[in-house]
Short mmCIF file of C-alpha atoms and ligand atoms in Angstrom, two decimals:
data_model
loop_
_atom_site.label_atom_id
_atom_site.label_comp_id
_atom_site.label_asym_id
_atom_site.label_seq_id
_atom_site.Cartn_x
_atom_site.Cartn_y
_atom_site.Cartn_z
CA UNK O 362 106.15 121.52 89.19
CA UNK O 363 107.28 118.07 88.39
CA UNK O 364 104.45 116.12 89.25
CA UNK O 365 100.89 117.35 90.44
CA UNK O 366 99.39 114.31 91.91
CA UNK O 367 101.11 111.15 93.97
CA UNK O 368 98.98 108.25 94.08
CA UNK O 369 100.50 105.99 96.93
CA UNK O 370 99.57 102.26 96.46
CA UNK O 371 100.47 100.00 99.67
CA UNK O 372 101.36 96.37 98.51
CA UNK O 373 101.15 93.21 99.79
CA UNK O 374 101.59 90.22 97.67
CA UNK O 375 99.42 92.06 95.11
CA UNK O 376 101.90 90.24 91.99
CA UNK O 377 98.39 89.81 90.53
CA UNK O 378 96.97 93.49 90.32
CA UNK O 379 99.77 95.88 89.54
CA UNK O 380 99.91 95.88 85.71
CA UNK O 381 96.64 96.26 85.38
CA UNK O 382 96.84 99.46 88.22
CA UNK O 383 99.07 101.49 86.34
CA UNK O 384 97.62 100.70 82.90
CA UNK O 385 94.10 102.00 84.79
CA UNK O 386 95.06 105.00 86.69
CA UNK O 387 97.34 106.12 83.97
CA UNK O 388 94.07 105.69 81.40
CA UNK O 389 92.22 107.69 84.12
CA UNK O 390 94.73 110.82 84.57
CA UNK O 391 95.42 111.60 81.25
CA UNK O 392 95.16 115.39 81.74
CA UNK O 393 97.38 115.09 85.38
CA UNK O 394 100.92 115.04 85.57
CA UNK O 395 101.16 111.98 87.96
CA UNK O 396 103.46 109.47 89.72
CA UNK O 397 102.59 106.26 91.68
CA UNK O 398 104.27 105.26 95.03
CA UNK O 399 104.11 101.26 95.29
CA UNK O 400 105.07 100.87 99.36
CA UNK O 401 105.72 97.14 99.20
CA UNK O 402 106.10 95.32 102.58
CA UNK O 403 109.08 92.21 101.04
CA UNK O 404 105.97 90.40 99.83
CA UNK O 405 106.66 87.20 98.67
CA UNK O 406 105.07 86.46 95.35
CA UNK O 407 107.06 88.36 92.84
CA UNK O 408 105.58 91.76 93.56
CA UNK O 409 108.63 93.04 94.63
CA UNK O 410 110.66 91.64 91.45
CA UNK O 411 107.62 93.11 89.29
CA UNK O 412 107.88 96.39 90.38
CA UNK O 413 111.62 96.61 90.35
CA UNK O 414 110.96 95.71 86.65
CA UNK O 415 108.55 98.28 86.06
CA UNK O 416 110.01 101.16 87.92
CA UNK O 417 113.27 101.04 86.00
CA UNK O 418 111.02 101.84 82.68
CA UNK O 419 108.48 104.08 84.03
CA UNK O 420 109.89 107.40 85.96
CA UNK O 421 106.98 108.17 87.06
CA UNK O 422 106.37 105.07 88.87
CA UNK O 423 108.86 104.70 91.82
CA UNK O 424 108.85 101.80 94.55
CA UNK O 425 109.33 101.53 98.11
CA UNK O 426 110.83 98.68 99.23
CA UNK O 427 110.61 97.76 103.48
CA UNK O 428 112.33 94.86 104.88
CA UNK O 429 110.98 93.56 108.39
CA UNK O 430 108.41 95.98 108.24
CA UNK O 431 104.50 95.82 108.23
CA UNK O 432 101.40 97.70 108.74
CA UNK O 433 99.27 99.55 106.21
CA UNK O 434 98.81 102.60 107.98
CA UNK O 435 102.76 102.66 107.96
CA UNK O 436 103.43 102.04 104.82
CA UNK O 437 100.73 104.44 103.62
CA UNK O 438 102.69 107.44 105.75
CA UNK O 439 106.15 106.64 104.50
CA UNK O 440 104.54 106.56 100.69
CA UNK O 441 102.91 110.17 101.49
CA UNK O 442 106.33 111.59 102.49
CA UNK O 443 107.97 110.37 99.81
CA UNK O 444 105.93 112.19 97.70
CA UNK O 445 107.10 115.05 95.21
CA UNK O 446 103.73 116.33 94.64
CA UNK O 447 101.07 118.98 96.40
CA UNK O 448 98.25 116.39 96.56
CA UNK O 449 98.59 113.25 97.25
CA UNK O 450 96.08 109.66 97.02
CA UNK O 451 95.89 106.27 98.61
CA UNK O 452 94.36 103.65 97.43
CA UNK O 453 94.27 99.88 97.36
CA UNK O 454 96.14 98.10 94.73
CA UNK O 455 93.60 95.13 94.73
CA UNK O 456 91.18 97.42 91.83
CA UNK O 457 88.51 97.86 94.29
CA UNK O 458 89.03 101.50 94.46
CA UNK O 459 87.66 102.83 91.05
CA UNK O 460 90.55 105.00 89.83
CA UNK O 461 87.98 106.94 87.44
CA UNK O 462 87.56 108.86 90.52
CA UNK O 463 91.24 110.40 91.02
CA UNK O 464 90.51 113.11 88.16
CA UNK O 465 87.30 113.76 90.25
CA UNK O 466 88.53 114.23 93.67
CA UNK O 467 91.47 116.26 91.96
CA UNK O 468 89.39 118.64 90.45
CA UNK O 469 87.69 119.73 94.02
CA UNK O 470 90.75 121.06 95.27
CA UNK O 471 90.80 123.88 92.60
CA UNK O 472 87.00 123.84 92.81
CA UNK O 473 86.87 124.72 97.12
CA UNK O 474 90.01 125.52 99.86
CA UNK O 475 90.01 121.51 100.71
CA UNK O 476 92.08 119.65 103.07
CA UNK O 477 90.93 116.13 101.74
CA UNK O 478 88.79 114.48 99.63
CA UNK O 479 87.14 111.08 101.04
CA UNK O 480 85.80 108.26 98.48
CA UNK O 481 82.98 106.88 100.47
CA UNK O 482 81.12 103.28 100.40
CA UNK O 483 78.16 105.00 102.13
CA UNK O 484 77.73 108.29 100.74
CA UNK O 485 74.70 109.01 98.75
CA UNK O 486 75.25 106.94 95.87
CA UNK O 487 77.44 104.81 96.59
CA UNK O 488 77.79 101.01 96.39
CA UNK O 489 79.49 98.35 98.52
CA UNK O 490 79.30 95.67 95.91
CA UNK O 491 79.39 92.10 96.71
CA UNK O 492 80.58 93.32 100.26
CA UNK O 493 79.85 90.40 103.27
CA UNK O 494 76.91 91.02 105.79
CA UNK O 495 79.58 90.24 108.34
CA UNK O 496 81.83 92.89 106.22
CA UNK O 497 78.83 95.45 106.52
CA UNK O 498 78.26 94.97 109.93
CA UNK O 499 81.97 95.11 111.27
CA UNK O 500 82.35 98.47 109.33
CA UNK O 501 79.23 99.92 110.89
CA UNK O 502 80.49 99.54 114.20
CA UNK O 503 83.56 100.59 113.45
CA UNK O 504 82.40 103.45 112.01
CA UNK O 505 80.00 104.24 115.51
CA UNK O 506 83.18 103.92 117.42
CA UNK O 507 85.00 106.24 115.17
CA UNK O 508 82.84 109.38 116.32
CA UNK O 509 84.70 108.58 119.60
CA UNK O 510 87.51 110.11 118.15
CA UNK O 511 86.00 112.34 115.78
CA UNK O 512 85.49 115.93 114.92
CA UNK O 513 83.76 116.10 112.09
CA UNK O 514 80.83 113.80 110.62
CA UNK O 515 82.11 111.47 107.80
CA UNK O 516 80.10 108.77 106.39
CA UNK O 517 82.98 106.30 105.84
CA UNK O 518 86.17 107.14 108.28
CA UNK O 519 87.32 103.71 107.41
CA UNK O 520 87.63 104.22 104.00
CA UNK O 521 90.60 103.14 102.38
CA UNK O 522 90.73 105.43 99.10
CA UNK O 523 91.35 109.32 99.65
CA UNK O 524 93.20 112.28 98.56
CA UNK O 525 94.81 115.49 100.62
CA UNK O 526 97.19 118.46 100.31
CA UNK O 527 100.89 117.13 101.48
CA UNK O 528 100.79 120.26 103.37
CA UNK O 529 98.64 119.30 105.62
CA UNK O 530 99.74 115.71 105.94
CA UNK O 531 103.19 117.69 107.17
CA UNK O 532 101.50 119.16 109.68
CA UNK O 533 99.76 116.55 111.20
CA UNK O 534 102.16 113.67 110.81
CA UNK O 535 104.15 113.84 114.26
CA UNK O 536 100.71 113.08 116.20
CA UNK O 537 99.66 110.11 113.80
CA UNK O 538 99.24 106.94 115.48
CA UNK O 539 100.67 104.74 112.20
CA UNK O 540 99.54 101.90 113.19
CA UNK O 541 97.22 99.12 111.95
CA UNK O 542 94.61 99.58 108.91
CA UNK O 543 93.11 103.07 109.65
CA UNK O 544 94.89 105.52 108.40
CA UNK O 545 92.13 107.90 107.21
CA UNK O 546 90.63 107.70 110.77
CA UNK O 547 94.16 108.65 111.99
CA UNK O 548 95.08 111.49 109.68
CA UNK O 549 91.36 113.17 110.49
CA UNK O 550 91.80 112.09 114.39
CA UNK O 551 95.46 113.82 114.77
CA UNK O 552 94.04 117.04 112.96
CA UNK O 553 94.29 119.73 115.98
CA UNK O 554 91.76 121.58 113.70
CA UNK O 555 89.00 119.88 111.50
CA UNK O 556 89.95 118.98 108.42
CA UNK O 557 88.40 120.66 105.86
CA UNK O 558 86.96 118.18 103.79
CA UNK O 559 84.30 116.63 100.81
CA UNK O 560 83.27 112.87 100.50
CA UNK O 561 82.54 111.44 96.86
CA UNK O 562 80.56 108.17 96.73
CA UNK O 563 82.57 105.54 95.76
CA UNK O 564 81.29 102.37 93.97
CA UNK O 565 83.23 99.61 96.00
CA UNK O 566 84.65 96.76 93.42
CA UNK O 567 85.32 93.24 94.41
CA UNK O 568 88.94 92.74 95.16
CA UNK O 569 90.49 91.73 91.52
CA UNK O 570 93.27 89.07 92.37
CA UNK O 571 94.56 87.83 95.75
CA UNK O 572 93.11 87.96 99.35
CA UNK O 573 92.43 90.53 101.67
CA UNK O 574 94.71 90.89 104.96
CA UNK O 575 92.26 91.91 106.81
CA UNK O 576 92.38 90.01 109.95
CA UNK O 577 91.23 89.53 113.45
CA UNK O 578 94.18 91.78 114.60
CA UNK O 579 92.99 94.69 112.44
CA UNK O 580 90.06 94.88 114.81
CA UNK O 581 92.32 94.60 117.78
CA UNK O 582 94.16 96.90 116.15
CA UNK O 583 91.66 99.56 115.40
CA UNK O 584 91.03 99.50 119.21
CA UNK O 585 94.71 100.08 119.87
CA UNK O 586 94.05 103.73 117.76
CA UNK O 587 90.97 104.39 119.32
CA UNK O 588 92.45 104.14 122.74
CA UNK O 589 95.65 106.00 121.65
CA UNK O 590 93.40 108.85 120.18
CA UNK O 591 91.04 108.98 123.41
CA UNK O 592 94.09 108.51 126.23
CA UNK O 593 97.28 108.48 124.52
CA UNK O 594 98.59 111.50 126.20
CA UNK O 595 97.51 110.22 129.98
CA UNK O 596 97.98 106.06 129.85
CA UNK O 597 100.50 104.42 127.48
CA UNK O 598 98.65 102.79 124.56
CA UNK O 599 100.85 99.78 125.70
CA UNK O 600 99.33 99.26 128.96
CA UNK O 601 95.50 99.70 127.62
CA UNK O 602 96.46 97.14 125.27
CA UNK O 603 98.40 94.45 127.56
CA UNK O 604 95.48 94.88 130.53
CA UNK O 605 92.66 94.20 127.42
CA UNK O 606 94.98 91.00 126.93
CA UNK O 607 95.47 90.41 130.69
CA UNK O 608 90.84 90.31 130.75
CA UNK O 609 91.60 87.42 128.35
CA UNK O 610 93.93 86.11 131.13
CA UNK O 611 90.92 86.36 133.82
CA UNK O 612 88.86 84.53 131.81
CA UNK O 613 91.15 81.56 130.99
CA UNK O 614 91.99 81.86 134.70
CA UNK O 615 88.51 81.43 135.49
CA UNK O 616 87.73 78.85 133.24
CA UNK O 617 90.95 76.42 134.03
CA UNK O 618 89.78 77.32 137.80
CA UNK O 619 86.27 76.26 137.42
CA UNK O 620 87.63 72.80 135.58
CA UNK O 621 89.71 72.10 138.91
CA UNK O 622 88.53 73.25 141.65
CA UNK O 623 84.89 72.88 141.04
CA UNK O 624 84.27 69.88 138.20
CA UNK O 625 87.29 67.64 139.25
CA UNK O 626 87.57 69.07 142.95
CA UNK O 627 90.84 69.61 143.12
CA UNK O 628 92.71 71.33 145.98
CA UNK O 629 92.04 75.43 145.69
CA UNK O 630 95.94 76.25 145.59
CA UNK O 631 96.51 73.97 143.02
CA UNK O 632 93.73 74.74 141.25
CA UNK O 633 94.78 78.59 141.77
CA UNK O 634 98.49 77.93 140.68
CA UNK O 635 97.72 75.80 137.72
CA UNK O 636 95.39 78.16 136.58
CA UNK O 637 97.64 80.94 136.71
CA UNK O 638 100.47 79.15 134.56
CA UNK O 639 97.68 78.73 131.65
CA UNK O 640 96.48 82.03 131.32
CA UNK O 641 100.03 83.60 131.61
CA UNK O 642 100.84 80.75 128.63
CA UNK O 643 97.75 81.94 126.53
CA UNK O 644 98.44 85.84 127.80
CA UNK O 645 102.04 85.41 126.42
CA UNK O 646 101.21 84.25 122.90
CA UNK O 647 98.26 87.61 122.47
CA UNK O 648 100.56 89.85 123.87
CA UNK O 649 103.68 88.58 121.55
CA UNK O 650 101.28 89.17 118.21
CA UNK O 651 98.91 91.76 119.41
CA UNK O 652 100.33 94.31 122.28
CA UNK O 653 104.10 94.06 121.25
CA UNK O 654 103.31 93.37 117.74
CA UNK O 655 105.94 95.68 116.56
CA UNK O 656 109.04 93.85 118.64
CA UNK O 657 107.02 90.42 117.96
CA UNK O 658 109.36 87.63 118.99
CA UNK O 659 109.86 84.71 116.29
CA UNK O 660 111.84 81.12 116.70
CA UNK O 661 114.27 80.66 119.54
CA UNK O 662 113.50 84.62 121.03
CA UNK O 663 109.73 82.90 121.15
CA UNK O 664 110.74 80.21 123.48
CA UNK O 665 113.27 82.30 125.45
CA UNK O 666 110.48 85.26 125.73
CA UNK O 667 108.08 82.57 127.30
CA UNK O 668 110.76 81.77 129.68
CA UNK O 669 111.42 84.99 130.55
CA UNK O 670 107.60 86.04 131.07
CA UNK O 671 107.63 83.01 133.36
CA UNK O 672 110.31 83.98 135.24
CA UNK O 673 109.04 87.52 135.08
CA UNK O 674 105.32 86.47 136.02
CA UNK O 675 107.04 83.86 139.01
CA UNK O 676 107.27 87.07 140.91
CA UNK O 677 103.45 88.29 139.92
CA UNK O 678 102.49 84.68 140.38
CA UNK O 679 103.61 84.56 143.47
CA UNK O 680 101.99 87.54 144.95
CA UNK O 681 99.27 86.46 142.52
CA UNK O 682 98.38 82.99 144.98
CA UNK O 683 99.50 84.04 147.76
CA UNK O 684 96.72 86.88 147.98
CA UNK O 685 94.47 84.85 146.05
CA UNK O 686 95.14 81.91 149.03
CA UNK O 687 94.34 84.71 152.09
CA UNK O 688 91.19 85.87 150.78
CA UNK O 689 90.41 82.12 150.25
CA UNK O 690 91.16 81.35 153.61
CA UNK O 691 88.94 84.21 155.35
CA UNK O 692 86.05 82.48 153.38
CA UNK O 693 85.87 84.77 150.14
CA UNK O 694 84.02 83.35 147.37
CA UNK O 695 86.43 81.60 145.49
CA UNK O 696 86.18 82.80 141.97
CA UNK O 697 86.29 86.82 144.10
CA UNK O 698 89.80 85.52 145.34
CA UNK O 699 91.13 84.15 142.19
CA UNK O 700 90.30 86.84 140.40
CA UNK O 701 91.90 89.61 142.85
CA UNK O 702 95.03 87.24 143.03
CA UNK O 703 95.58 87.66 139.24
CA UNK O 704 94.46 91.69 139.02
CA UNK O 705 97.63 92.05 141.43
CA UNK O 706 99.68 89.51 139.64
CA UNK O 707 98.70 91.47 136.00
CA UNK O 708 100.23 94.77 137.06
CA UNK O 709 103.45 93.36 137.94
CA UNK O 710 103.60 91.48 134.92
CA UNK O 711 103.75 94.57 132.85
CA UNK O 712 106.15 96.54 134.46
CA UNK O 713 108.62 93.42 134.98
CA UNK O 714 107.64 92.00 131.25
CA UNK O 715 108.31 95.52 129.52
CA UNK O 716 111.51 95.65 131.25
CA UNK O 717 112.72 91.96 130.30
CA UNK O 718 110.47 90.19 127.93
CA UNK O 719 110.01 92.76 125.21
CA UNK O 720 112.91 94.97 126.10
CA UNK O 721 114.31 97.78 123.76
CA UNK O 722 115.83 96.39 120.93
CA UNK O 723 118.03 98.86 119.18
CA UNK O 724 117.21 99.08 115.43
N1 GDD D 1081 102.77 97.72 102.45
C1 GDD D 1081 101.74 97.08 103.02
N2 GDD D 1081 101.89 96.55 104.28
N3 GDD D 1081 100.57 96.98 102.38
C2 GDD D 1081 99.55 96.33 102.98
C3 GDD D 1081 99.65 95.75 104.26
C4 GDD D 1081 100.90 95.87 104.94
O1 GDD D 1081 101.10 95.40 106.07
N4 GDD D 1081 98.45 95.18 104.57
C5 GDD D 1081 97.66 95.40 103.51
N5 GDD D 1081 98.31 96.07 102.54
C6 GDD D 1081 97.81 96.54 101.24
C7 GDD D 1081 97.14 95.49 100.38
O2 GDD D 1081 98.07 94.87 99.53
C8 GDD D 1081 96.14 96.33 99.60
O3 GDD D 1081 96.71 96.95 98.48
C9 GDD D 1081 95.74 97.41 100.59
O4 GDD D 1081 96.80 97.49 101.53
C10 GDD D 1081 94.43 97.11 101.32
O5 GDD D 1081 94.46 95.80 101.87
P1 GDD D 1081 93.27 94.76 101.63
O6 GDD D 1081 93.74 93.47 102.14
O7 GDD D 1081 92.83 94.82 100.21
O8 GDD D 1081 92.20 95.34 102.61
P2 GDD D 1081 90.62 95.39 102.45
O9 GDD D 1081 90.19 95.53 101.03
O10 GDD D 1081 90.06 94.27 103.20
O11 GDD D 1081 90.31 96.77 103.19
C11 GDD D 1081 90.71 97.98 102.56
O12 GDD D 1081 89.69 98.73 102.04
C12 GDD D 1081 88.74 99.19 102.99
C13 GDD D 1081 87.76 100.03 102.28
O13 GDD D 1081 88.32 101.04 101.52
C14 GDD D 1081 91.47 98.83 103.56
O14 GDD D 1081 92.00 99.97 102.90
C15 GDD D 1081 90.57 99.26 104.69
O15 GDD D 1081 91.26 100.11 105.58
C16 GDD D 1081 89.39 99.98 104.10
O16 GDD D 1081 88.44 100.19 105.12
MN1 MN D 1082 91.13 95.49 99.28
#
């Protein structure tokens, strides 16, 4: 066997952290024959130069390189296939996964038949560090909404830092989601069995150089997977994602509607039409960097997607006042009628928007 363990690092402008990495986890396996996996996203800070340097004089230490691609759970999936060895790791490049654990969670797989070992910020034991209250609190719920999708009880789904058999990863790899930050919560998610598994605590360091990426999309994200998870196979993820995005709409709709029509008393259909070009605006920008995040639109394609949601939408908007202008006129509330005028108007939009906005784009 060439190697035993493959310890797949995802990188984004990490330039800061990597040395020190591989001078830690290969201090920490000395008794494993390993290999590291950098999966490097074209950051721009010299990782990618840096680990073309140290790849040519390390064998053992191999890099991916992806151009106009991003996502951790992504890049984590293409490091695991890459990999020549039975068991294989993730972790963080940024040192806050303690790497004195990899000989640890190693060791249970000859210990018990595992499928994976989880390092866990809230297993007996262990610590979170100088983690935020607001940190603390967004991973709780997380982790509440995670038993949504879960069949076993784990302390820390969202954990960042584990270890499985490759074997298993093959079989479960053509239901992962791959998207967004959750990969753990995928891989035990997509498991048509539950996974065999142990947690170890793990004492959670403060990041070591750089900035986290964790955004407000992650969150978004992490909805996207739990929706997939509970009704991929019925409703496309896509259209869960663009109606969440379309609510946003109704309440910019609302709120533009109330400014006109009620505080500056302007005429209803005015109010109604204006209101609809402003959410459909702010419902075109989420939906370019959240729902179609993957065929995300950039420079002149930006401009020419809003025209062609507009044009797209005319249609929707159309139906959208018209409607909205009956019920008005048989003496529905108004905020009942504007809000039924841009339900109609929303499914529309995604048929016609799927078709022309963010068409197919062959790759
Ligand atoms: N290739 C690639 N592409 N790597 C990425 C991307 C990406 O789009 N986004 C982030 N990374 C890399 C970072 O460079 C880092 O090595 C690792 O993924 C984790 O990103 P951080 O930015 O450090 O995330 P975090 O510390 O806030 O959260 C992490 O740890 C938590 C606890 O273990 C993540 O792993 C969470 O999923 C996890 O819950
Ligand atoms: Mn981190």
């Amino acid at each position: 066997m060439l190697y035993e363990l493959s310890i797949v690092v995802p990188t984004l402008n990490e330039v800061g952290n990597i040395e020190l990495l591989c001078n830690k986890i290969s201090n920490a396996l000395k008794e494993i024959n390993w290999e590291i996996i950098f999966v490097d996203d074209n950051s721009a800070d010299g990782t990618q130069e840096l680990l073309n340097q140290i790849s040519s004089q390390h064998p053992h230490i191999r890099a991916i390189h992806r151009i106009n691609r991003t996502g951790l759970s992504s890049a984590c999936i293409e490091g695991m296939l890459a990999s020549k060895a039975p068991i294989v790791a993730v972790m963080d490049a940024d040192l806050q996964h303690d790497e004195t654990l990899l000989p640890i969670m190693f060791a249970e797989f000859s210990k018990k038949p595992l499928d994976i070992v989880v390092a866990s910020r809230f297993a007996a034991g262990a610590e979170l560090g100088d983690f935020s209250a607001k940190r603390e609190l967004l991973s709780n719920m997380g982790n509440l909404l995670s038993r949504l999708v879960l069949k076993v009880r784990l302390t820390d789904p969202l954990s960042g830092f584990f270890m499985l058999r490759k074997e298993v990863l093959h079989k479960l790899s053509p239901r992962l989601y791959g998207k967004g930050f959750k990969i753990l919560l995928d891989i035990f998610a997509s498991s048509k069995k539950p996974l065999n598994f142990i947690e170890v605590p793990l004492r959670f360091n403060t990041r070591h150089s750089g900035e986290s990426k964790l955004d407000t999309t992650t969150a978004l994200e992490f909805i996207g997977l739990l929706c997939h998870k509970l009704f991929g196979k019925i409703i496309p993820v896509r259209f869960i994602l663009f109606s969440l995005v379309g609510l946003t709409g109704v309440g910019v709709h609302l709120l533009v509607l109330t400014l006109l029509h009620i505080v500056i008393n302007t005429q209803f259909i005015w109010s109604q039409t204006i209101a609809t070009y402003i959410a459909m605006t702010s419902n075109y920008f989420i939906n370019n960097s959240f729902t179609y995040r993957d065929k995300k639109l950039h420079g002149k394609k930006l401009l020419f997607g809003l025209l062609s949601f507009y044009l797209v939408c005319s249609v929707g908007a159309f139906l959208n006042v018209e409607f909205a202008s009956l019920l008005y006129e048989m003496h529905i509330n108004w905020a009942i009628a504007g809000t039924s005028g841009a339900l109609i108007g929303a499914v529309l939009n995604y048929a016609l928007s799927s078709m022309f906005t963010w068409r197919k784009t062959k790759t």
